[in-house]
CSV table of C-alpha atoms in Angstrom, one decimal:
chain,number,residue,atom,x,y,z
V,1,MET,CA,-57.2,-32.1,18.1
V,2,ARG,CA,-60.5,-32.6,16.5
V,3,ILE,CA,-63.2,-30.4,18.0
V,4,GLU,CA,-66.1,-32.4,16.4
V,5,ALA,CA,-65.1,-35.4,18.4
V,6,TYR,CA,-65.8,-33.5,21.6
V,7,ASN,CA,-69.5,-33.4,20.7
V,8,LYS,CA,-69.6,-37.2,20.4
V,9,VAL,CA,-68.1,-37.5,23.9
V,10,THR,CA,-70.6,-35.2,25.4
V,11,GLU,CA,-73.4,-37.2,23.8
V,12,ILE,CA,-72.1,-40.4,25.2
V,13,TYR,CA,-71.7,-39.2,28.7
V,14,GLY,CA,-74.7,-36.9,28.7
V,15,VAL,CA,-72.8,-33.9,29.9
V,16,ASN,CA,-75.1,-31.4,28.3
V,17,ARG,CA,-78.1,-32.6,30.4
V,18,ALA,CA,-79.0,-30.4,33.3
V,19,ARG,CA,-79.0,-32.2,36.6
V,20,LYS,CA,-81.7,-31.4,39.2
V,21,ILE,CA,-80.3,-30.5,42.5
V,22,GLY,CA,-82.6,-30.9,45.4
V,23,LYS,CA,-82.3,-29.5,48.9
V,24,SER,CA,-80.1,-31.4,51.2
V,25,LYS,CA,-81.3,-32.3,54.6
V,26,TYR,CA,-77.7,-31.6,55.8
V,27,ALA,CA,-77.7,-28.0,54.5
V,28,PRO,CA,-77.3,-25.5,57.4
V,29,ILE,CA,-80.2,-23.2,58.0
V,30,GLY,CA,-79.5,-19.5,58.6
V,31,ARG,CA,-76.8,-17.1,57.5
V,32,ASP,CA,-73.2,-17.7,56.8
V,33,LYS,CA,-70.8,-16.5,59.5
V,34,VAL,CA,-67.1,-15.6,59.5
V,35,GLU,CA,-65.0,-15.7,62.6
V,36,ILE,CA,-61.5,-14.2,62.7
V,37,SER,CA,-59.2,-15.6,65.3
V,38,SER,CA,-57.4,-13.5,67.9
V,39,HIS,CA,-54.1,-14.3,66.2
V,40,ALA,CA,-55.3,-12.8,63.0
V,41,THR,CA,-56.6,-9.7,64.7
V,42,ASP,CA,-53.2,-9.3,66.5
V,43,LEU,CA,-51.4,-9.8,63.2
V,44,LYS,CA,-53.6,-7.1,61.6
V,45,VAL,CA,-52.8,-4.6,64.4
V,46,ALA,CA,-49.1,-5.3,64.1
V,47,LYS,CA,-49.2,-4.9,60.4
V,48,GLU,CA,-50.9,-1.5,60.7
V,49,ALA,CA,-48.4,-0.4,63.3
V,50,VAL,CA,-45.4,-1.3,61.0
V,51,ALA,CA,-47.1,0.4,58.0
V,52,GLY,CA,-47.5,3.6,60.1
V,53,THR,CA,-43.8,3.8,61.1
V,54,PRO,CA,-41.2,5.5,58.8
V,55,ASP,CA,-38.5,3.3,57.2
V,56,THR,CA,-35.7,5.5,58.7
V,57,ARG,CA,-35.4,7.0,62.1
V,58,GLU,CA,-34.8,10.6,61.1
V,59,ASP,CA,-33.6,11.7,64.6
V,60,LEU,CA,-30.7,9.2,64.6
V,61,VAL,CA,-29.8,9.9,61.0
V,62,ALA,CA,-29.7,13.6,61.6
V,63,ASP,CA,-27.5,13.1,64.7
V,64,ILE,CA,-25.0,10.9,62.8
V,65,LYS,CA,-24.9,13.4,59.9
V,66,SER,CA,-24.2,16.3,62.1
V,67,ARG,CA,-21.4,14.3,63.9
V,68,ILE,CA,-19.9,13.3,60.5
V,69,ASP,CA,-20.0,16.9,59.3
V,70,SER,CA,-18.4,18.2,62.5
V,71,GLY,CA,-15.7,15.5,62.3
V,72,SER,CA,-16.6,14.1,65.8
V,73,TYR,CA,-18.0,10.8,64.4
V,74,SER,CA,-15.5,8.0,64.6
V,75,VAL,CA,-15.8,4.3,64.0
V,76,ASP,CA,-13.5,1.7,65.7
V,77,THR,CA,-12.2,-0.2,62.6
V,78,GLY,CA,-11.6,-3.3,64.7
V,79,ASP,CA,-15.2,-3.4,65.9
V,80,PHE,CA,-16.5,-2.7,62.4
V,81,ALA,CA,-14.3,-5.5,60.9
V,82,SER,CA,-15.4,-8.0,63.5
V,83,VAL,CA,-19.1,-7.2,63.0
V,84,LEU,CA,-18.7,-7.3,59.2
V,85,LEU,CA,-17.0,-10.7,59.4
V,86,SER,CA,-19.5,-12.2,61.7
V,87,ARG,CA,-22.4,-11.1,59.5
V,88,TYR,CA,-20.6,-12.5,56.4
V,89,LYS,CA,-20.1,-15.8,58.3
V,90,GLU,CA,-23.8,-15.9,59.2
V,91,LEU,CA,-24.8,-15.4,55.6
V,92,SER,CA,-22.4,-18.0,54.2
V,93,ASP,CA,-23.6,-20.5,56.8
V,94,LYS,CA,-27.1,-20.1,55.5
V,95,GLU,CA,-26.1,-21.0,52.0
């Protein structure tokens, strides 16, 4: 690419000349104003609430850990397998 050719193009089209911009009769008078919808405000409140909650529920985790340690925690393998297969089917249907 030849850079010197760019100068010729700008001369032809007069790009380097400054243009005068006058006041428009359609320009609003006063200050700019921003309005946030109620949906955006609700979204902000929900986002702050989610950010304030912990990722894990420590009370439930502690209960399950203590039941596992004591040997009283049992899982029905049939229920576990059916839930596992239904989740697998949901994921494979999405793909």
